[in-house]
mmCIF file of C-alpha atoms in Angstrom:
data_model
loop_
_atom_site.group_PDB
_atom_site.id
_atom_site.type_symbol
_atom_site.label_atom_id
_atom_site.label_comp_id
_atom_site.label_asym_id
_atom_site.label_seq_id
_atom_site.Cartn_x
_atom_site.Cartn_y
_atom_site.Cartn_z
ATOM 1 C CA UNK A 1 38.560 -35.678 -3.982
ATOM 2 C CA UNK A 2 39.678 -34.408 -0.583
ATOM 3 C CA UNK A 3 40.824 -37.256 1.654
ATOM 4 C CA UNK A 4 42.390 -34.979 4.248
ATOM 5 C CA UNK A 5 40.800 -33.064 7.083
ATOM 6 C CA UNK A 6 39.279 -29.628 6.709
ATOM 7 C CA UNK A 7 37.517 -27.059 8.850
ATOM 8 C CA UNK A 8 36.756 -28.461 12.295
ATOM 9 C CA UNK A 9 39.707 -29.161 14.587
ATOM 10 C CA UNK A 10 39.548 -31.910 17.192
ATOM 11 C CA UNK A 11 41.126 -31.340 20.619
ATOM 12 C CA UNK A 12 44.619 -32.845 20.473
ATOM 13 C CA UNK A 13 44.016 -34.682 23.744
ATOM 14 C CA UNK A 14 40.649 -36.200 22.808
ATOM 15 C CA UNK A 15 42.237 -39.630 22.330
ATOM 16 C CA UNK A 16 45.495 -39.040 24.201
ATOM 17 C CA UNK A 17 47.121 -42.237 25.415
ATOM 18 C CA UNK A 18 44.816 -44.429 23.344
ATOM 19 C CA UNK A 19 45.509 -46.725 20.423
ATOM 20 C CA UNK A 20 43.349 -47.513 17.418
ATOM 21 C CA UNK A 21 43.161 -49.880 14.480
ATOM 22 C CA UNK A 22 41.500 -48.657 11.288
ATOM 23 C CA UNK A 23 40.850 -51.234 8.575
ATOM 24 C CA UNK A 24 40.847 -50.154 4.947
ATOM 25 C CA UNK A 25 42.835 -47.071 5.923
ATOM 26 C CA UNK A 26 44.862 -46.465 2.778
ATOM 27 C CA UNK A 27 42.275 -44.076 1.314
ATOM 28 C CA UNK A 28 38.776 -42.651 1.594
ATOM 29 C CA UNK A 29 36.873 -42.895 4.869
ATOM 30 C CA UNK A 30 39.547 -45.104 6.411
ATOM 31 C CA UNK A 31 42.316 -42.613 5.748
ATOM 32 C CA UNK A 32 40.223 -39.639 6.879
ATOM 33 C CA UNK A 33 39.376 -41.467 10.108
ATOM 34 C CA UNK A 34 42.990 -42.413 10.780
ATOM 35 C CA UNK A 35 44.012 -38.772 10.325
ATOM 36 C CA UNK A 36 41.286 -37.501 12.636
ATOM 37 C CA UNK A 37 42.243 -40.045 15.297
ATOM 38 C CA UNK A 38 45.861 -38.933 15.007
ATOM 39 C CA UNK A 39 44.776 -35.301 15.254
ATOM 40 C CA UNK A 40 43.031 -36.232 18.501
ATOM 41 C CA UNK A 41 46.201 -37.789 19.894
ATOM 42 C CA UNK A 42 45.637 -41.494 19.234
ATOM 43 C CA UNK A 43 48.332 -43.869 18.039
ATOM 44 C CA UNK A 44 47.046 -45.525 14.871
ATOM 45 C CA UNK A 45 47.581 -48.899 13.222
ATOM 46 C CA UNK A 46 46.865 -48.422 9.518
ATOM 47 C CA UNK A 47 45.530 -51.587 7.916
ATOM 48 C CA UNK A 48 45.358 -51.966 4.146
ATOM 49 C CA UNK A 49 44.848 -54.900 1.790
ATOM 50 C CA UNK A 50 47.153 -54.241 -1.160
ATOM 51 C CA UNK A 51 48.122 -50.604 -1.784
ATOM 52 C CA UNK A 52 51.374 -50.306 0.151
ATOM 53 C CA UNK A 53 52.173 -46.848 -1.219
ATOM 54 C CA UNK A 54 48.845 -45.411 -0.056
ATOM 55 C CA UNK A 55 49.072 -47.242 3.264
ATOM 56 C CA UNK A 56 52.527 -45.818 3.942
ATOM 57 C CA UNK A 57 51.265 -42.387 2.931
ATOM 58 C CA UNK A 58 48.485 -42.566 5.531
ATOM 59 C CA UNK A 59 51.031 -43.589 8.174
ATOM 60 C CA UNK A 60 53.276 -40.660 7.297
ATOM 61 C CA UNK A 61 50.348 -38.247 7.511
ATOM 62 C CA UNK A 62 49.419 -39.627 10.941
ATOM 63 C CA UNK A 63 53.003 -39.303 12.162
ATOM 64 C CA UNK A 64 53.077 -35.689 10.985
ATOM 65 C CA UNK A 65 50.314 -35.092 13.512
ATOM 66 C CA UNK A 66 52.685 -36.102 16.304
ATOM 67 C CA UNK A 67 51.564 -39.650 17.079
ATOM 68 C CA UNK A 68 52.918 -43.139 16.556
ATOM 69 C CA UNK A 69 51.628 -45.034 13.558
ATOM 70 C CA UNK A 70 52.580 -48.074 11.527
ATOM 71 C CA UNK A 71 51.250 -49.849 8.431
ATOM 72 C CA UNK A 72 49.995 -53.413 8.599
ATOM 73 C CA UNK A 73 49.097 -55.188 5.392
ATOM 74 C CA UNK A 74 46.476 -57.886 5.686
ATOM 75 C CA UNK A 75 43.119 -59.260 4.625
ATOM 76 C CA UNK A 76 40.809 -58.271 7.482
ATOM 77 C CA UNK A 77 38.325 -60.968 6.449
ATOM 78 C CA UNK A 78 40.895 -63.660 7.273
ATOM 79 C CA UNK A 79 40.966 -64.431 10.982
ATOM 80 C CA UNK A 80 44.637 -65.406 10.679
ATOM 81 C CA UNK A 81 45.443 -61.951 9.293
ATOM 82 C CA UNK A 82 43.096 -60.247 11.762
ATOM 83 C CA UNK A 83 44.848 -61.905 14.688
ATOM 84 C CA UNK A 84 48.214 -60.863 13.295
ATOM 85 C CA UNK A 85 47.006 -57.254 12.966
ATOM 86 C CA UNK A 86 45.718 -57.280 16.544
ATOM 87 C CA UNK A 87 48.879 -58.900 17.931
ATOM 88 C CA UNK A 88 51.108 -56.422 16.128
ATOM 89 C CA UNK A 89 49.093 -53.513 17.522
ATOM 90 C CA UNK A 90 49.263 -54.850 21.065
ATOM 91 C CA UNK A 91 53.002 -55.332 20.614
ATOM 92 C CA UNK A 92 53.534 -51.801 19.299
ATOM 93 C CA UNK A 93 51.086 -49.870 21.482
ATOM 94 C CA UNK A 94 50.493 -52.114 24.500
ATOM 95 C CA UNK A 95 46.821 -52.708 23.770
ATOM 96 C CA UNK A 96 43.798 -51.802 21.664
ATOM 97 C CA UNK A 97 41.332 -49.124 22.754
ATOM 98 C CA UNK A 98 39.472 -48.362 19.533
ATOM 99 C CA UNK A 99 38.587 -50.341 16.432
ATOM 100 C CA UNK A 100 37.161 -48.903 13.209
ATOM 101 C CA UNK A 101 35.761 -51.595 10.930
ATOM 102 C CA UNK A 102 35.887 -49.807 7.609
ATOM 103 C CA UNK A 103 37.171 -52.431 5.134
ATOM 104 C CA UNK A 104 34.680 -52.683 2.310
ATOM 105 C CA UNK A 105 33.995 -53.011 -1.397
ATOM 106 C CA UNK A 106 31.016 -52.082 -3.563
ATOM 107 C CA UNK A 107 30.373 -54.636 -6.296
ATOM 108 C CA UNK A 108 27.090 -55.955 -7.576
ATOM 109 C CA UNK A 109 24.997 -57.386 -10.392
ATOM 110 C CA UNK A 110 21.378 -58.384 -11.008
ATOM 111 C CA UNK A 111 20.614 -61.478 -8.936
ATOM 112 C CA UNK A 112 20.329 -63.759 -11.984
ATOM 113 C CA UNK A 113 23.713 -62.588 -13.263
ATOM 114 C CA UNK A 114 25.626 -62.395 -9.989
ATOM 115 C CA UNK A 115 28.344 -65.005 -9.590
ATOM 116 C CA UNK A 116 28.960 -66.905 -6.389
ATOM 117 C CA UNK A 117 32.451 -65.401 -6.346
ATOM 118 C CA UNK A 118 31.069 -61.841 -6.391
ATOM 119 C CA UNK A 119 28.551 -62.649 -3.651
ATOM 120 C CA UNK A 120 31.200 -64.221 -1.434
ATOM 121 C CA UNK A 121 33.832 -61.551 -2.059
ATOM 122 C CA UNK A 122 31.519 -58.746 -0.944
ATOM 123 C CA UNK A 123 30.151 -60.621 2.080
ATOM 124 C CA UNK A 124 33.653 -61.618 3.166
ATOM 125 C CA UNK A 125 35.168 -58.165 2.729
ATOM 126 C CA UNK A 126 32.317 -56.205 4.276
ATOM 127 C CA UNK A 127 30.850 -58.526 6.917
ATOM 128 C CA UNK A 128 33.226 -61.364 7.714
ATOM 129 C CA UNK A 129 36.027 -58.841 8.196
ATOM 130 C CA UNK A 130 33.994 -57.204 10.976
ATOM 131 C CA UNK A 131 33.642 -60.550 12.746
ATOM 132 C CA UNK A 132 37.318 -61.469 12.266
ATOM 133 C CA UNK A 133 38.669 -58.160 13.534
ATOM 134 C CA UNK A 134 36.254 -57.937 16.461
ATOM 135 C CA UNK A 135 37.088 -61.485 17.524
ATOM 136 C CA UNK A 136 40.809 -60.697 17.358
ATOM 137 C CA UNK A 137 40.649 -57.315 19.126
ATOM 138 C CA UNK A 138 38.016 -57.741 21.830
ATOM 139 C CA UNK A 139 40.303 -59.754 24.159
ATOM 140 C CA UNK A 140 42.664 -56.764 24.454
ATOM 141 C CA UNK A 141 39.732 -54.442 25.141
ATOM 142 C CA UNK A 142 38.418 -56.801 27.814
ATOM 143 C CA UNK A 143 41.856 -56.877 29.389
ATOM 144 C CA UNK A 144 41.848 -53.071 29.499
ATOM 145 C CA UNK A 145 38.205 -53.131 30.744
ATOM 146 C CA UNK A 146 37.207 -50.564 28.143
ATOM 147 C CA UNK A 147 36.943 -50.077 24.419
ATOM 148 C CA UNK A 148 34.978 -48.563 21.573
ATOM 149 C CA UNK A 149 34.180 -50.146 18.212
ATOM 150 C CA UNK A 150 32.597 -48.443 15.196
ATOM 151 C CA UNK A 151 31.446 -50.237 12.054
ATOM 152 C CA UNK A 152 31.010 -48.472 8.723
ATOM 153 C CA UNK A 153 27.751 -49.651 7.158
ATOM 154 C CA UNK A 154 25.576 -47.898 4.557
ATOM 155 C CA UNK A 155 22.069 -46.710 3.812
ATOM 156 C CA UNK A 156 21.956 -49.758 1.523
ATOM 157 C CA UNK A 157 21.879 -51.888 4.664
ATOM 158 C CA UNK A 158 18.686 -50.148 5.765
ATOM 159 C CA UNK A 159 16.655 -49.828 2.570
ATOM 160 C CA UNK A 160 18.335 -52.255 0.156
ATOM 161 C CA UNK A 161 19.819 -51.436 -3.228
ATOM 162 C CA UNK A 162 18.706 -52.871 -6.563
ATOM 163 C CA UNK A 163 21.413 -54.853 -8.362
ATOM 164 C CA UNK A 164 23.539 -54.844 -5.202
ATOM 165 C CA UNK A 165 21.803 -57.492 -3.103
ATOM 166 C CA UNK A 166 25.175 -58.766 -1.889
ATOM 167 C CA UNK A 167 26.280 -55.309 -0.772
ATOM 168 C CA UNK A 168 22.950 -54.556 0.900
ATOM 169 C CA UNK A 169 23.008 -57.904 2.705
ATOM 170 C CA UNK A 170 26.553 -57.296 3.937
ATOM 171 C CA UNK A 171 25.721 -53.809 5.201
ATOM 172 C CA UNK A 172 22.471 -54.930 6.809
ATOM 173 C CA UNK A 173 24.445 -57.693 8.471
ATOM 174 C CA UNK A 174 26.845 -55.113 9.876
ATOM 175 C CA UNK A 175 23.929 -53.266 11.457
ATOM 176 C CA UNK A 176 22.604 -56.416 13.142
ATOM 177 C CA UNK A 177 26.137 -57.395 14.159
ATOM 178 C CA UNK A 178 26.549 -53.971 15.781
ATOM 179 C CA UNK A 179 23.432 -54.414 17.889
ATOM 180 C CA UNK A 180 24.343 -57.956 18.896
ATOM 181 C CA UNK A 181 27.884 -56.987 19.922
ATOM 182 C CA UNK A 182 26.665 -53.896 21.779
ATOM 183 C CA UNK A 183 24.461 -56.117 23.929
ATOM 184 C CA UNK A 184 27.143 -58.760 24.355
ATOM 185 C CA UNK A 185 30.077 -56.510 25.241
ATOM 186 C CA UNK A 186 28.345 -54.001 27.528
ATOM 187 C CA UNK A 187 28.978 -52.382 29.929
ATOM 188 C CA UNK A 188 32.721 -51.922 29.383
ATOM 189 C CA UNK A 189 32.928 -51.937 25.577
ATOM 190 C CA UNK A 190 30.701 -49.782 23.364
ATOM 191 C CA UNK A 191 29.792 -50.782 19.806
ATOM 192 C CA UNK A 192 28.196 -48.393 17.319
ATOM 193 C CA UNK A 193 27.782 -48.013 13.577
ATOM 194 C CA UNK A 194 27.663 -45.252 10.986
ATOM 195 C CA UNK A 195 25.476 -45.603 7.911
ATOM 196 C CA UNK A 196 26.611 -43.147 5.222
ATOM 197 C CA UNK A 197 24.834 -42.471 1.977
ATOM 198 C CA UNK A 198 26.798 -41.269 -1.047
ATOM 199 C CA UNK A 199 30.392 -40.282 -0.217
ATOM 200 C CA UNK A 200 32.833 -38.467 -2.509
ATOM 201 C CA UNK A 201 35.515 -41.190 -2.610
ATOM 202 C CA UNK A 202 37.368 -43.271 -5.179
ATOM 203 C CA UNK A 203 34.958 -46.169 -4.609
ATOM 204 C CA UNK A 204 32.036 -44.221 -6.090
ATOM 205 C CA UNK A 205 34.014 -42.258 -8.671
ATOM 206 C CA UNK A 206 32.943 -44.524 -11.575
ATOM 207 C CA UNK A 207 29.256 -43.905 -10.794
ATOM 208 C CA UNK A 208 29.813 -40.151 -10.717
ATOM 209 C CA UNK A 209 31.556 -40.056 -14.092
ATOM 210 C CA UNK A 210 28.025 -39.610 -15.423
ATOM 211 C CA UNK A 211 27.509 -35.911 -14.643
ATOM 212 C CA UNK A 212 23.735 -36.102 -15.033
ATOM 213 C CA UNK A 213 23.509 -39.034 -12.626
ATOM 214 C CA UNK A 214 25.616 -37.174 -10.069
ATOM 215 C CA UNK A 215 23.366 -34.133 -10.454
ATOM 216 C CA UNK A 216 20.305 -36.299 -9.782
ATOM 217 C CA UNK A 217 21.942 -37.801 -6.697
ATOM 218 C CA UNK A 218 22.765 -34.374 -5.278
ATOM 219 C CA UNK A 219 19.272 -33.095 -6.049
ATOM 220 C CA UNK A 220 17.784 -36.005 -4.053
ATOM 221 C CA UNK A 221 19.746 -35.032 -0.923
ATOM 222 C CA UNK A 222 18.037 -32.378 1.252
ATOM 223 C CA UNK A 223 21.408 -30.840 2.207
ATOM 224 C CA UNK A 224 22.267 -30.659 -1.531
ATOM 225 C CA UNK A 225 25.726 -32.148 -1.407
ATOM 226 C CA UNK A 226 27.430 -35.520 -1.262
ATOM 227 C CA UNK A 227 29.273 -36.317 1.968
ATOM 228 C CA UNK A 228 33.041 -36.098 2.147
ATOM 229 C CA UNK A 229 35.154 -38.805 3.741
ATOM 230 C CA UNK A 230 35.883 -36.333 6.521
ATOM 231 C CA UNK A 231 32.165 -35.885 7.243
ATOM 232 C CA UNK A 232 32.034 -39.590 8.017
ATOM 233 C CA UNK A 233 35.342 -39.590 9.899
ATOM 234 C CA UNK A 234 34.153 -36.865 12.277
ATOM 235 C CA UNK A 235 31.031 -38.872 13.091
ATOM 236 C CA UNK A 236 33.124 -41.976 13.698
ATOM 237 C CA UNK A 237 35.386 -40.036 16.047
ATOM 238 C CA UNK A 238 32.366 -38.746 17.956
ATOM 239 C CA UNK A 239 31.146 -42.304 18.540
ATOM 240 C CA UNK A 240 34.623 -43.493 19.526
ATOM 241 C CA UNK A 241 35.121 -40.671 22.003
ATOM 242 C CA UNK A 242 33.906 -40.062 25.539
ATOM 243 C CA UNK A 243 31.521 -37.513 24.021
ATOM 244 C CA UNK A 244 29.409 -40.591 23.190
ATOM 245 C CA UNK A 245 30.077 -42.402 26.468
ATOM 246 C CA UNK A 246 26.387 -43.269 26.988
ATOM 247 C CA UNK A 247 25.767 -44.383 23.400
ATOM 248 C CA UNK A 248 25.992 -48.016 22.313
ATOM 249 C CA UNK A 249 24.165 -50.083 19.719
ATOM 250 C CA UNK A 250 23.375 -46.914 17.763
ATOM 251 C CA UNK A 251 23.191 -46.594 13.966
ATOM 252 C CA UNK A 252 24.149 -43.028 13.024
ATOM 253 C CA UNK A 253 22.865 -41.988 9.597
ATOM 254 C CA UNK A 254 25.167 -39.700 7.599
ATOM 255 C CA UNK A 255 23.309 -39.019 4.391
ATOM 256 C CA UNK A 256 22.311 -35.357 4.326
ATOM 257 C CA UNK A 257 18.710 -36.355 5.015
ATOM 258 C CA UNK A 258 18.434 -38.555 1.925
ATOM 259 C CA UNK A 259 17.147 -41.481 3.985
ATOM 260 C CA UNK A 260 15.134 -40.259 6.949
ATOM 261 C CA UNK A 261 15.273 -43.376 9.108
ATOM 262 C CA UNK A 262 13.653 -43.382 12.535
#
């Protein structure tokens, strides 16, 4: 699965002089976003939970694009860790201009079989982490009188997903959180959200081991392919950039037309 960047090139001054934090950046959408931000000239703090090797690899790839980058291990759902991540970034880069709230897991079970631990783990990782990181990073953005935040939600947050009520609730919560923060932090700080459908990443690899199921998924998508991590990263970068300077509180669907939300 391609976790790098392909095809489209971003202007190398799109994010020049700006700094970003990307949570869950050791692989998948987080890594692809970190690399695109670096390509656009941003300095990038690479947050990861446990995979130090992959986190360091993302940092190296960012540095190869000519920017400053450092790894910061931490549980984004813990406000103590979130504050440490924010403080380290301010110390390294002088402030925080952009925040990508990508940390997430996909675990579920039928409601009568789901444990409290599974419910809490998904809600904490996917939703509480957004609150913790926003709370920790917004003061720096307010100090700089500007900022852009993008959350990574899912189509499951819009239409639900059987046997994944915890995941759907967490992603729906991210969408509402986006709209609330967009209203609260305007006019200086913009807050938006992407809602991908199926993405070709390690998180969904087990589901796609069934070739027939994958074929059915692709057939259900009008554009006839599953998104890549880079497809999502490019959309995130659009929302972070001045190209989207008059957009806030928006939920951008990235699903190949599979869920035609109004």
